[in-house]
Short mmCIF file of C-alpha atoms in Angstrom, two decimals:
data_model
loop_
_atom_site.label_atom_id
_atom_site.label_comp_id
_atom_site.label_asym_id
_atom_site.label_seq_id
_atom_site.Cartn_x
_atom_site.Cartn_y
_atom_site.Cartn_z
CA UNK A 1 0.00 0.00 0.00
CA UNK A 2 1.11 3.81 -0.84
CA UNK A 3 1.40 6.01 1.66
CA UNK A 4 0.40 9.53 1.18
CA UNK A 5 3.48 11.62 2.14
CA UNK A 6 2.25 13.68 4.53
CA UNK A 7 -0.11 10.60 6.36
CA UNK A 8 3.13 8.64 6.11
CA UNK A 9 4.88 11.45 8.08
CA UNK A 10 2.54 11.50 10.79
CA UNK A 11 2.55 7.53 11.92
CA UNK A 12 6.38 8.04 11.52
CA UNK A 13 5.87 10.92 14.18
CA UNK A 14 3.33 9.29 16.42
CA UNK A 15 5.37 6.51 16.67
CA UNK A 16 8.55 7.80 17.87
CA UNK A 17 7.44 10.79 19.85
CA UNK A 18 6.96 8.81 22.84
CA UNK A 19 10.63 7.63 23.07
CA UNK A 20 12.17 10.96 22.31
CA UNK A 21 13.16 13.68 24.44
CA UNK A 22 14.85 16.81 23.42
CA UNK A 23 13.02 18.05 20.41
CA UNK A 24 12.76 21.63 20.06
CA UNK A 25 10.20 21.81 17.24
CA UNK A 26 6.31 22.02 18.64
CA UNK A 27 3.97 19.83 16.72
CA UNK A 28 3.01 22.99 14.48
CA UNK A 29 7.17 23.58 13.53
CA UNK A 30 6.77 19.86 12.59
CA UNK A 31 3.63 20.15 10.35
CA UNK A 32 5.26 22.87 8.59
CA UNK A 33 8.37 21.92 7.52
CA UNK A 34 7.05 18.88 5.69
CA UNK A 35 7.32 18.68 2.04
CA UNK A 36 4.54 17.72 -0.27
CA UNK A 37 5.37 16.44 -4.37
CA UNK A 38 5.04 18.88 -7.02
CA UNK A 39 5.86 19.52 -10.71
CA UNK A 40 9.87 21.15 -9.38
CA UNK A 41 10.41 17.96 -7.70
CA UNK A 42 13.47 16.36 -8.56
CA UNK A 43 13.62 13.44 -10.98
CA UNK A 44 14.97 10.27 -8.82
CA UNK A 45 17.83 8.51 -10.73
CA UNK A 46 19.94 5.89 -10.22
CA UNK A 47 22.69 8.41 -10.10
CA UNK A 48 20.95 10.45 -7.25
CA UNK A 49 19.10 8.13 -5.41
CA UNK A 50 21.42 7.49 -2.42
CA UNK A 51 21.08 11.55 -1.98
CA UNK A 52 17.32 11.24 -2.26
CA UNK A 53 17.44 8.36 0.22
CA UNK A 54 19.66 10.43 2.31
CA UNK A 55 17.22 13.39 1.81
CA UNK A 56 14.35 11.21 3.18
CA UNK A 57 16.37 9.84 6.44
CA UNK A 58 17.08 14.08 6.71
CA UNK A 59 13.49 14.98 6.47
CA UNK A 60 12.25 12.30 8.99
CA UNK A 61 14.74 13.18 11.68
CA UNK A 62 13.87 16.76 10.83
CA UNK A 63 10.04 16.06 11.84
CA UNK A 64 10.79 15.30 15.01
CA UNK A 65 13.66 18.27 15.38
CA UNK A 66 16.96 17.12 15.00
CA UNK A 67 17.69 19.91 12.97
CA UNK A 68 17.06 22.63 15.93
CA UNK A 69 18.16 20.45 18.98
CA UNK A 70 19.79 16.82 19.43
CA UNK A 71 16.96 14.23 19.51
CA UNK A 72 17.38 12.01 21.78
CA UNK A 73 15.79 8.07 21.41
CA UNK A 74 15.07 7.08 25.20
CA UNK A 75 13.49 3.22 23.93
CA UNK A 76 14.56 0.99 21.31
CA UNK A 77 13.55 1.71 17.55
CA UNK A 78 10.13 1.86 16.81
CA UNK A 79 9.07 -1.49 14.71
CA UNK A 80 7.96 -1.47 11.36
CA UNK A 81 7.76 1.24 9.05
CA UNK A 82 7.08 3.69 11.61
CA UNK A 83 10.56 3.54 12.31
CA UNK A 84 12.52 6.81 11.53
CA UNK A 85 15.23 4.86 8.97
CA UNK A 86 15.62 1.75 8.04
CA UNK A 87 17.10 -1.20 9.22
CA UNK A 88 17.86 0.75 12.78
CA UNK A 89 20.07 -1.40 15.38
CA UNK A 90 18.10 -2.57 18.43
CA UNK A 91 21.30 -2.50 20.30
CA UNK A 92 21.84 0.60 21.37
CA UNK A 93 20.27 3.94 22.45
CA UNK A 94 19.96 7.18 19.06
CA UNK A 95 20.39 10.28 19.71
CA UNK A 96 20.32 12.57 16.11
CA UNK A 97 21.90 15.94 14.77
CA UNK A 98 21.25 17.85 11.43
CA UNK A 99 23.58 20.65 11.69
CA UNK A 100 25.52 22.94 9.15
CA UNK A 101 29.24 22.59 8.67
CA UNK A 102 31.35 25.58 9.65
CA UNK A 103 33.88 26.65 7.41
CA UNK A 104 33.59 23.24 5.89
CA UNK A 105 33.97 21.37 9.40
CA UNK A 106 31.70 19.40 12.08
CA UNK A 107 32.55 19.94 15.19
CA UNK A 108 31.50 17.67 17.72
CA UNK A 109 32.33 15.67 20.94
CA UNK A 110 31.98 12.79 22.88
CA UNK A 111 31.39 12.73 26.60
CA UNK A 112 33.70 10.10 29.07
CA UNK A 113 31.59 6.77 29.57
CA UNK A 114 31.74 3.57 30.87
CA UNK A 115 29.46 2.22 28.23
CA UNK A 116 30.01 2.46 24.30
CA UNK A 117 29.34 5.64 22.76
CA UNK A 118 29.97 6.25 19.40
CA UNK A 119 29.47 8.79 16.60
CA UNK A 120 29.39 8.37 12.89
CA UNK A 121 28.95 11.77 10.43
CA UNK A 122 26.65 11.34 7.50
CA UNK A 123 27.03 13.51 4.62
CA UNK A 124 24.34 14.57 2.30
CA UNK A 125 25.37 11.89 0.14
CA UNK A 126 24.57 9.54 2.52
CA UNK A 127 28.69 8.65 3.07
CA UNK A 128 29.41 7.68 6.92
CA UNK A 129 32.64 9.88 6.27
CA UNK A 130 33.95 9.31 9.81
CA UNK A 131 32.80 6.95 12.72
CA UNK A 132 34.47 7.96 16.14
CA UNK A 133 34.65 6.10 19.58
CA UNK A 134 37.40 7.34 21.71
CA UNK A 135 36.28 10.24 23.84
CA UNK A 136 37.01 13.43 23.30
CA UNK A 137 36.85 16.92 21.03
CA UNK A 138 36.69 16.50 17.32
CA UNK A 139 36.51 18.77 14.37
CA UNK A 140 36.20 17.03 10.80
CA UNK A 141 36.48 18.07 7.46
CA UNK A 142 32.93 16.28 5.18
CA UNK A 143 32.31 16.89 1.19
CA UNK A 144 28.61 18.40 1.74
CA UNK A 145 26.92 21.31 3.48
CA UNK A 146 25.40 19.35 6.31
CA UNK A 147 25.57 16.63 8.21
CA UNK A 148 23.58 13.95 10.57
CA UNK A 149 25.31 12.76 13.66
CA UNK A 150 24.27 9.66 14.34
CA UNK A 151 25.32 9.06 18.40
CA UNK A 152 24.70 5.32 19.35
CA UNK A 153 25.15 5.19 23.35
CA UNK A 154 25.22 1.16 24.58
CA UNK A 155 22.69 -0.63 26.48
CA UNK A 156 25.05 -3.60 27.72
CA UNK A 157 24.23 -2.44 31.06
CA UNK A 158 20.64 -1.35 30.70
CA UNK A 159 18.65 1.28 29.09
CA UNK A 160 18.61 3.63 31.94
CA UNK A 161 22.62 3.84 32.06
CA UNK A 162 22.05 4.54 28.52
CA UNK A 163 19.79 7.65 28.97
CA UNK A 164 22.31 8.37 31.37
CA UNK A 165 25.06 8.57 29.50
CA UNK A 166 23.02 10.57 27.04
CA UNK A 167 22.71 13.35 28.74
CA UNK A 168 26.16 13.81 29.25
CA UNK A 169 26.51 14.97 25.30
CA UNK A 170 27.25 18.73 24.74
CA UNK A 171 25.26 20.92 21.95
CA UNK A 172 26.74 24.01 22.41
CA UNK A 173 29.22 23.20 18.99
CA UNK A 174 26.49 22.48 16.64
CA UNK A 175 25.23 24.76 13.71
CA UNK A 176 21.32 24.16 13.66
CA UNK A 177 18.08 25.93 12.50
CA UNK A 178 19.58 26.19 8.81
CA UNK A 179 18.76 23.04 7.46
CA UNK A 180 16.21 22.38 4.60
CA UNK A 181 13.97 19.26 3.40
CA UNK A 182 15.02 18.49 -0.01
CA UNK A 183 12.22 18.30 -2.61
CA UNK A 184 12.05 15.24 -3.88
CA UNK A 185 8.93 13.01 -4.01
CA UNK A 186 9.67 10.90 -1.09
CA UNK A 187 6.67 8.50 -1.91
CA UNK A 188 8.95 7.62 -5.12
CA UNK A 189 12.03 7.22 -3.15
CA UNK A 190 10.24 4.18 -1.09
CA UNK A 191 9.33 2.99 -4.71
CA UNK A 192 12.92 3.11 -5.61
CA UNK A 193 14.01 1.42 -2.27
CA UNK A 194 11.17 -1.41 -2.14
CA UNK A 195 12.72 -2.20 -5.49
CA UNK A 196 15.92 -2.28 -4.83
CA UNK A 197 15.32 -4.16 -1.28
CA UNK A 198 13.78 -6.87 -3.13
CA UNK A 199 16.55 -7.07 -5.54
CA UNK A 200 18.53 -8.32 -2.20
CA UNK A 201 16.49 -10.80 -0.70
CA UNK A 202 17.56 -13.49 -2.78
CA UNK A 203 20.99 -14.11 -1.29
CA UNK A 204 23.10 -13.07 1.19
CA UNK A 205 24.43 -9.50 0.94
CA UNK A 206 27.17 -7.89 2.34
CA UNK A 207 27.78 -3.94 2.71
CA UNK A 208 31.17 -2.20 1.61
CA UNK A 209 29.55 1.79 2.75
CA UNK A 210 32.37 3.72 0.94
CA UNK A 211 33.10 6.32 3.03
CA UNK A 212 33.40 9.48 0.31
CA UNK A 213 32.15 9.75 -3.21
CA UNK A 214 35.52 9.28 -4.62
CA UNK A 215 35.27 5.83 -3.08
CA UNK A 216 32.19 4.43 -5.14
CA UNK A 217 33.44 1.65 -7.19
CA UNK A 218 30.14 0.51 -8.27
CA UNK A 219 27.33 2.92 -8.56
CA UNK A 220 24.36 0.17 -7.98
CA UNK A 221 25.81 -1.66 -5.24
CA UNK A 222 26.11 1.74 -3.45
CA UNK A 223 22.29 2.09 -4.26
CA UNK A 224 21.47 -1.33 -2.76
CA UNK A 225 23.74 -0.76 0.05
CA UNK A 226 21.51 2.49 1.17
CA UNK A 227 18.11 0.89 0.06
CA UNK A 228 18.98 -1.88 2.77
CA UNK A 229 20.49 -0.29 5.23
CA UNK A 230 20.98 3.37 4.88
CA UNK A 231 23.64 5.33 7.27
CA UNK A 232 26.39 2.40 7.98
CA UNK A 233 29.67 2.52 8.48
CA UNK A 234 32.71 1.43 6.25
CA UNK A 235 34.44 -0.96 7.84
CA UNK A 236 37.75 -0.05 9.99
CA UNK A 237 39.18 -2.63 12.08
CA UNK A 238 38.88 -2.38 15.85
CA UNK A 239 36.91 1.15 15.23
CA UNK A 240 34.40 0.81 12.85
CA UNK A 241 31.67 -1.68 11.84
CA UNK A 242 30.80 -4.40 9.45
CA UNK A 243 27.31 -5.18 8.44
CA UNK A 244 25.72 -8.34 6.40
CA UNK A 245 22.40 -9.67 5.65
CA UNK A 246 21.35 -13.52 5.28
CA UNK A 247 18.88 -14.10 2.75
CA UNK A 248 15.09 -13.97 3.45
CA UNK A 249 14.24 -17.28 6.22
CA UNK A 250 11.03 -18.89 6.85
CA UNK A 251 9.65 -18.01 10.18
CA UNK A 252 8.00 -21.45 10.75
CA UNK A 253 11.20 -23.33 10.89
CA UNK A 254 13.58 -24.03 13.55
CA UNK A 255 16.84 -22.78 12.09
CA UNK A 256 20.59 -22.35 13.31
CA UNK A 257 24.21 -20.96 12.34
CA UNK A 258 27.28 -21.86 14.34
CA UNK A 259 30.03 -20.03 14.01
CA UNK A 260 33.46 -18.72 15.40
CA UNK A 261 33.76 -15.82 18.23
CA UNK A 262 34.05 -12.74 15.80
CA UNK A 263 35.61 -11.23 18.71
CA UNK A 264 34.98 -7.71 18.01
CA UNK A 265 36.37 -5.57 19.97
CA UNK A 266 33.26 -3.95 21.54
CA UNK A 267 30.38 -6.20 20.67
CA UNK A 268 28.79 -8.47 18.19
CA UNK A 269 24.59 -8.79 17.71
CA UNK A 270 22.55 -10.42 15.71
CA UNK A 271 19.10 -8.78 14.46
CA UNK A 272 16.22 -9.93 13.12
CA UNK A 273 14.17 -7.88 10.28
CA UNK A 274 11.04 -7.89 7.59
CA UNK A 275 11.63 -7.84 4.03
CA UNK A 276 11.65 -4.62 4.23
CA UNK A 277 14.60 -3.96 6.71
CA UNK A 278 12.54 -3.35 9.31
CA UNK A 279 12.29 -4.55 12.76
CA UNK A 280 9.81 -6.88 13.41
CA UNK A 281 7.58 -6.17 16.79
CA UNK A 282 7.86 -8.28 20.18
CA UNK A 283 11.01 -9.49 18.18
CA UNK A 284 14.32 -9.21 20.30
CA UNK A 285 18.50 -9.52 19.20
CA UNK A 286 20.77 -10.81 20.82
CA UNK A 287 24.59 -9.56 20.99
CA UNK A 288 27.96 -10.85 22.77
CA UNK A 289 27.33 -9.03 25.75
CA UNK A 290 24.44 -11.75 26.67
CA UNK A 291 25.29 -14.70 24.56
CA UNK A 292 25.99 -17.99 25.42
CA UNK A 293 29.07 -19.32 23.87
CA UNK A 294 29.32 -23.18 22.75
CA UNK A 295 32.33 -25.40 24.67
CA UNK A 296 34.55 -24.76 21.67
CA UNK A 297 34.29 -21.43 22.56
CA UNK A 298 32.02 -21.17 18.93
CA UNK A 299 28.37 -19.46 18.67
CA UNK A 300 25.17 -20.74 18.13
CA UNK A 301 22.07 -17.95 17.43
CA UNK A 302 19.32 -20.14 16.87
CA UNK A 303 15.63 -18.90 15.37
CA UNK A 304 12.10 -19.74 16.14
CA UNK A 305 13.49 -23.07 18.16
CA UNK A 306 12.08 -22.63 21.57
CA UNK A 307 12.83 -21.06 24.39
CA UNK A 308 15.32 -23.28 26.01
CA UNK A 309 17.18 -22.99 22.43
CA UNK A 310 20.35 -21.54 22.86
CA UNK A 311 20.76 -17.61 22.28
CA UNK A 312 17.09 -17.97 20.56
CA UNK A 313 15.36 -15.36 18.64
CA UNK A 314 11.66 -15.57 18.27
CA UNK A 315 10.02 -13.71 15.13
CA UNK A 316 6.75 -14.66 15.73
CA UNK A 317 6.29 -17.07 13.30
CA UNK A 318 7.23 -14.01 10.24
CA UNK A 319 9.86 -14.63 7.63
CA UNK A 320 13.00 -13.25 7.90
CA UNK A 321 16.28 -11.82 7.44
CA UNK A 322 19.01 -11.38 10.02
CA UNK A 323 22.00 -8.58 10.49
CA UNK A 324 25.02 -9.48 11.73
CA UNK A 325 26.86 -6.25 13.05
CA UNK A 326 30.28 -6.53 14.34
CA UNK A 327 31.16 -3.30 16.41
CA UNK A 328 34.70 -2.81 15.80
CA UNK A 329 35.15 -5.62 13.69
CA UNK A 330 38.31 -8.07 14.17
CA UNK A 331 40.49 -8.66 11.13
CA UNK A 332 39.45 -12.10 10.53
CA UNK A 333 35.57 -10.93 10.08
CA UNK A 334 37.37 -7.98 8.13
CA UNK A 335 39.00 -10.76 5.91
CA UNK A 336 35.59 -12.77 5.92
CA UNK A 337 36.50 -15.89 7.30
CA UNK A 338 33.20 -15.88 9.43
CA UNK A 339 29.94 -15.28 7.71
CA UNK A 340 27.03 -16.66 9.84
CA UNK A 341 24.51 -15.19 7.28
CA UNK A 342 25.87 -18.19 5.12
CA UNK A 343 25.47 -21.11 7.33
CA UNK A 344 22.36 -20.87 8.44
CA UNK A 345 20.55 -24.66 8.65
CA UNK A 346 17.37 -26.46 9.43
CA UNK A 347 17.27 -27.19 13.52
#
């Protein structure tokens, strides 16, 4: 079914205002800086789609103020469509900027924390151009006017250390107020990505998320990479992350992967989704931090195998596709020796 834009907007609001805090923009500021298709609307092509897509993620963070104040998440992800952006980790706490670069720079920082905190800049082309852990000040160059700043704060040790840590970030360097919704016809941009979603779902698919323009090697893969799973990271060992996708799994079976400790050096998790990338409601993920580990010191993330399964995820009896994410990934997932999105058997 086709959402209208602007009906699509609202359930995307409705559903998120309750876990946010920190939005500056009143329901009214919200309403009005919405965007609805017209005859000036830019053409979608395959050679500006990921900016379109990026455009899209912009506007919806933009609804709900990111681009006046940080946003912060306070739950997990919304499920579904209402979700913000697709494919969102279940892992660990948002919190969202849309600011203006200064001089060509985006300054930023990250607080001291016992938990992981990390921060990834998203240019307007939808390039993660840097992804930061380490605490500290920062000032980096990006290739577009504006950015997002995508914070993801840890819940290894519970949600409320999370919002905890969150309010520890500081503001007071961020541009706002400037930014503006793009006009494309965002109701043809989820055509374009329901197309090229499906295009995935056949096999197992693995994300590369050059980090610049100059770094696109392949135009289409960069298209499928942001239709799937918009605002990743390119992989850096022991900083960065490294995403995959199995192939869509029936819901009604019991089914199993085994496979070596990635041992990365924050955490591992493992995430169930639709076939659209989204997350799928009641469903949970589970990650290293929880995770049983087999006596070879090997993992097994069963699916839909019972409760007493080991490191079991229920879906609910909905087909499938899982995302491995490996926060700063090991060399030997870097090098692909383990791929649990390819081993994946009947129980």
């Amino acid at each position: 079914m086709k959402f209208n834009v602007n009906i699509k907007q609202s359930l995307i609001v409705l559903s998120v205002v309750t876990v946010l805090s920190g939005c500056t923009a009143s329901t009214n500021e919200i309403k009005s800086s919405t965007v609805t298709p017209n005859d000036s609307t830019i053409t979608i092509t395959e050679a500006n789609f990921a900016h379109s897509e990026t455009a899209r993620n912009f506007r919806n963070w933009t609804m709900l103020g990111a681009n006046k104040d940080i946003v912060h998440m306070k739950q997990l992800p919304a499920r579904g469509k209402a979700a913000p952006t697709v494919q969102m980790n279940d892992d660990t706490l948002y919190s969202i900027v849309i600011a203006e670069a200064v001089e060509g720079k985006i300054n930023f920082s990250i607080p001291k924390s016992d938990i992981y905190m990390a921060v990834q800049v998203v240019n307007e082309g939808g390039h993660g151009e840097h992804y930061v852990v380490a605490a500290g000040d920062y000032s980096v160059a990006i290739e577009s006017d504006f950015a997002m700043l995508i914070y993801r704060t840890g819940t290894e040790k519970g949600l409320e250390a999370a919002r905890y840590a969150q309010t520890f970030i500081k503001t007071d360097s961020f541009k706002f107020g400037t930014y503006e919704i793009q006009n494309y016809d965002f109701d043809e941009v989820e055509t374009w990505v329901s197309r090229l979603t499906k295009e995935t779902s056949g096999a197992a698919f693995e994300y590369t998320f050059p980090r610049t323009s100059k770094d696109i090697t392949d135009r289409h893969q960069w298209n499928l990479e942001n239709a799937n799973g918009w605002g990743g990271s390119s992989p850096e060992v022991n900083i960065a992350n490294k995403y995959t996708n199995s192939v869509m799994l029936d819901g009604d079976k019991c089914l199993l992967t085994t496979f070596e400790n990635p041992e990365s050096k924050y955490f591992t998790s493992v995430t169930a989704y639709s076939q659209d990338r989204y997350l799928i409601e009641g469903v949970k993920h589970v990650s290293s931090n929880t995770w049983k580990e087999n006596k070879d010191g090997s993992v097994t993330v069963s699916f839909n195998c019972g409760q007493t399964a080991v490191n079991n995820i229920d879906t609910k009896g909905n087909d499938f596709t899982f995302t491995m994410r490996y926060y700063g990934l090991s060399q030997k997932v870097m090098d692909g020796k383990i791929n649990p999105e390819k081993t994946v058997k009947e129980g």
